[in-house]
Coordinates of C-alpha atoms and ligand atoms in Angstrom, one line a residue:
M1 CA 0.0 0.0 0.0
S2 CA 1.5 3.3 -1.0
H3 CA 1.2 6.3 1.1
K4 CA -0.1 9.3 -0.8
L5 CA 1.5 12.7 -0.1
T6 CA -1.0 15.1 1.4
V7 CA -1.3 18.7 0.3
V8 CA -3.3 21.3 2.2
I9 CA -4.6 24.1 0.0
I10 CA -5.5 27.4 1.7
E11 CA -7.5 29.5 -0.8
D12 CA -10.8 31.3 -0.5
E13 CA -11.7 30.9 -4.2
K14 CA -13.4 27.6 -4.3
N15 CA -13.1 27.1 -8.0
I16 CA -9.4 27.5 -7.7
C17 CA -9.4 24.9 -4.9
T18 CA -11.4 22.5 -6.9
F19 CA -9.1 23.0 -9.9
I20 CA -5.9 22.4 -7.8
E21 CA -7.5 19.5 -6.0
T22 CA -8.4 17.7 -9.2
T23 CA -4.9 18.4 -10.7
L24 CA -3.1 17.1 -7.7
A25 CA -5.4 14.1 -7.4
N26 CA -4.5 13.2 -11.0
H27 CA -0.8 13.3 -9.9
D28 CA -1.6 10.9 -7.1
Y29 CA -1.6 13.5 -4.2
K30 CA -4.3 13.7 -1.6
A31 CA -5.5 17.3 -1.5
V32 CA -7.5 19.0 1.2
S33 CA -8.9 22.5 0.9
A34 CA -9.4 25.1 3.6
Y35 CA -11.1 28.4 2.7
T36 CA -9.9 30.6 5.5
G37 CA -6.6 31.2 7.2
K38 CA -7.8 29.9 10.5
E39 CA -9.3 26.8 9.0
G40 CA -6.0 26.3 7.1
I41 CA -3.9 26.5 10.2
S42 CA -6.0 24.0 12.1
C43 CA -6.0 21.7 9.1
I44 CA -2.1 21.8 9.0
A45 CA -2.0 21.1 12.8
S46 CA -4.3 18.1 12.5
L47 CA -3.3 16.6 9.2
C48 CA 0.5 17.3 9.3
P49 CA 0.5 17.5 5.5
D50 CA 3.6 17.1 3.3
V51 CA 3.1 20.4 1.4
V52 CA 0.9 23.5 1.8
L53 CA -0.3 25.7 -1.0
L54 CA -1.2 29.1 0.4
D55 CA -3.1 32.1 -1.1
L56 CA -2.1 35.4 0.5
G57 CA -5.5 37.2 0.1
L58 CA -7.7 35.4 2.6
P59 CA -10.9 36.6 4.2
D60 CA -9.8 36.4 7.8
I61 CA -6.0 36.4 8.3
D62 CA -3.5 37.7 5.8
G63 CA -1.4 34.9 4.2
I64 CA 1.8 36.3 5.6
D65 CA 0.5 35.9 9.1
V66 CA -0.7 32.4 8.3
I67 CA 2.9 31.6 7.4
R68 CA 4.2 33.1 10.7
S69 CA 1.6 31.1 12.7
V70 CA 2.4 27.9 11.0
R71 CA 6.1 28.3 11.4
E72 CA 5.6 28.4 15.2
F73 CA 4.7 24.7 15.2
S74 CA 5.5 23.2 11.8
S75 CA 8.3 23.2 9.2
V76 CA 6.0 21.9 6.5
P77 CA 7.1 23.3 3.0
I78 CA 4.8 26.2 2.1
L79 CA 4.3 27.2 -1.5
V80 CA 2.6 30.6 -1.9
I81 CA 0.2 31.0 -4.7
S82 CA -0.8 34.6 -5.1
A83 CA -1.9 37.3 -7.5
R84 CA 0.5 39.7 -5.7
S85 CA 3.5 39.9 -8.0
E86 CA 5.4 42.7 -6.3
E87 CA 8.9 41.8 -5.3
N88 CA 8.4 43.1 -1.7
E89 CA 5.4 40.8 -1.3
K90 CA 7.5 37.8 -2.4
V91 CA 10.3 38.8 -0.1
A92 CA 7.9 39.3 2.8
A93 CA 6.4 35.8 2.3
L94 CA 9.8 34.1 1.9
D95 CA 11.2 35.9 4.9
A96 CA 8.2 34.9 7.0
G97 CA 9.1 31.3 6.2
A98 CA 7.5 30.4 2.8
D99 CA 9.6 28.1 0.6
D100 CA 8.5 29.1 -2.9
Y101 CA 6.2 31.6 -4.6
L102 CA 4.1 31.1 -7.6
V103 CA 2.3 34.1 -9.1
K104 CA -1.3 33.7 -10.3
P105 CA -2.4 32.9 -12.9
F106 CA -0.1 29.9 -13.2
G107 CA 0.0 26.9 -15.5
V108 CA -1.0 23.4 -14.1
M109 CA 2.3 21.8 -15.1
E110 CA 4.3 24.5 -13.4
M111 CA 2.3 24.2 -10.2
V112 CA 2.8 20.4 -10.1
S113 CA 6.5 20.7 -10.8
R114 CA 6.9 23.4 -8.1
V115 CA 5.2 21.1 -5.6
K116 CA 7.6 18.3 -6.6
A117 CA 10.6 20.6 -6.4
V118 CA 9.6 21.9 -2.9
L119 CA 9.2 18.3 -1.7
R120 CA 12.5 17.3 -3.1
R121 CA 14.3 20.2 -1.4
C122 CA 12.5 19.7 1.9
R123 CA 12.6 16.0 2.3
P124 CA 15.6 14.5 4.0
Q125 CA 17.9 12.9 1.5
E126 CA 19.0 10.1 3.7
T127 CA 17.7 8.5 6.8
G128 CA 19.4 8.1 10.1
H129 CA 22.2 10.4 9.2
V130 CA 22.7 12.7 12.2
L131 CA 25.0 15.7 11.9
S132 CA 26.8 16.7 15.0
A133 CA 29.6 19.0 16.1
G134 CA 30.7 20.4 19.4
G135 CA 27.7 19.3 21.4
I136 CA 25.2 20.3 18.7
S137 CA 23.3 17.4 17.1
L138 CA 20.9 17.7 14.2
D139 CA 18.7 14.9 12.9
P140 CA 17.6 15.7 9.3
E141 CA 14.9 13.0 9.3
R142 CA 13.2 13.9 12.6
R143 CA 14.0 17.5 12.0
T144 CA 15.2 17.9 15.6
V145 CA 18.2 19.8 17.0
T146 CA 19.7 19.3 20.4
V147 CA 22.5 21.2 22.2
E148 CA 24.2 19.2 24.9
G149 CA 21.1 16.9 24.8
Q150 CA 18.6 19.7 25.2
R151 CA 16.0 20.1 22.5
V152 CA 16.2 23.5 20.7
Q153 CA 13.2 24.7 18.6
L154 CA 14.3 26.2 15.3
T155 CA 12.2 27.7 12.5
Y156 CA 12.3 26.1 9.1
K157 CA 15.0 28.4 7.7
E158 CA 17.2 28.3 10.9
F159 CA 17.1 24.5 10.6
E160 CA 18.2 24.6 7.0
L161 CA 20.9 27.1 7.8
L162 CA 22.3 25.0 10.6
T163 CA 22.2 22.0 8.4
Y164 CA 24.2 23.9 5.8
F165 CA 26.8 25.0 8.4
L166 CA 27.2 21.5 9.8
E167 CA 27.7 20.1 6.3
N168 CA 30.3 22.7 5.5
Q169 CA 32.3 22.9 8.7
G170 CA 35.5 25.0 8.5
I171 CA 34.6 26.4 5.1
A172 CA 34.3 30.2 4.7
L173 CA 30.8 30.7 3.2
S174 CA 29.9 34.0 1.5
R175 CA 26.4 35.4 2.0
E176 CA 25.7 34.9 -1.6
K177 CA 26.7 31.2 -1.4
I178 CA 24.5 30.7 1.6
L179 CA 21.5 32.4 -0.1
N180 CA 21.9 30.2 -3.2
S181 CA 22.3 27.0 -1.2
V182 CA 19.9 27.5 1.7
W183 CA 17.2 29.7 0.2
N184 CA 17.6 27.7 -3.0
Y185 CA 15.8 29.9 -5.5
D186 CA 16.5 33.1 -7.3
Y187 CA 16.4 35.3 -4.3
F188 CA 16.6 39.0 -4.9
G189 CA 16.1 40.0 -1.3
D190 CA 18.7 41.7 0.8
A191 CA 21.6 39.4 1.7
R192 CA 21.3 40.8 5.2
T193 CA 18.3 38.6 5.6
I194 CA 21.0 36.0 6.4
D195 CA 22.4 38.1 9.2
T196 CA 19.0 38.2 10.8
H197 CA 18.7 34.4 10.6
V198 CA 22.2 33.8 11.9
K199 CA 21.7 36.2 14.8
K200 CA 18.5 34.2 15.8
L201 CA 20.2 30.9 15.3
R202 CA 23.2 31.9 17.4
S203 CA 21.1 33.0 20.3
K204 CA 19.1 29.8 20.2
L205 CA 22.3 27.8 20.3
G206 CA 23.4 29.6 23.4
D207 CA 27.2 29.2 24.1
K208 CA 27.5 27.1 21.0
G209 CA 26.4 30.0 18.9
E210 CA 29.9 31.2 18.8
Y211 CA 30.8 28.4 16.5
I212 CA 29.2 30.4 13.8
K213 CA 32.0 32.9 13.2
T214 CA 31.5 36.1 11.2
I215 CA 34.0 36.6 8.4
W216 CA 34.0 40.4 8.1
G217 CA 32.9 41.7 4.7
M218 CA 32.2 38.2 3.4
G219 CA 30.0 35.9 5.4
Y220 CA 30.2 33.1 7.9
K221 CA 32.1 30.0 8.9
F222 CA 31.1 27.2 11.2
E223 CA 34.0 26.0 13.2
V224 CA 34.3 24.2 16.6
Ligands
CA1 CA1 -7.8 35.0 -2.4

């Protein structure tokens, strides 16, 4: 018996939901629609889906706030589907924790391939391969991080960032390189977005935060 991947669609236009549901069902996904932000958040909490498709213009809560709420309890990949095509809207969504952004109207094939791409990026490549250094331990499969055995809660991007650092220990990484590898799409936002994430990650790691060293004028290096 194969387990179908579950997609939660948060979109107030029911015809778009039906269209996406049908398309995804044809590609062997199980799709569930929610028509408001609140409904969507509780759907994510109860179903633990594999991917979320999220419209930003919702009747109750703005999509950006939905992303923020979801990120407090889940690292599920979020693909934004929105008519808002402004760069600052995209940056706001991505900074809030979205993983990709698709501008409406979009083609069916593109949507399906973006869903697949986001799943590929966000699913652990191997199982049971724990990364650790200097008392920090990261389990890519369970998506957990511990510092000296104590659980630390990271947001989706902080987790990805720490994974990248642990995989590239002792290597000087430029901000550009980090953006390309961790953010993983054509990101036109300010590279200082990384500084913000590093700052938060450092403080969550406590004493171990100092392993993330700043390389002045260039970027960062993780070294124990
Ligand atoms: Ca809408």
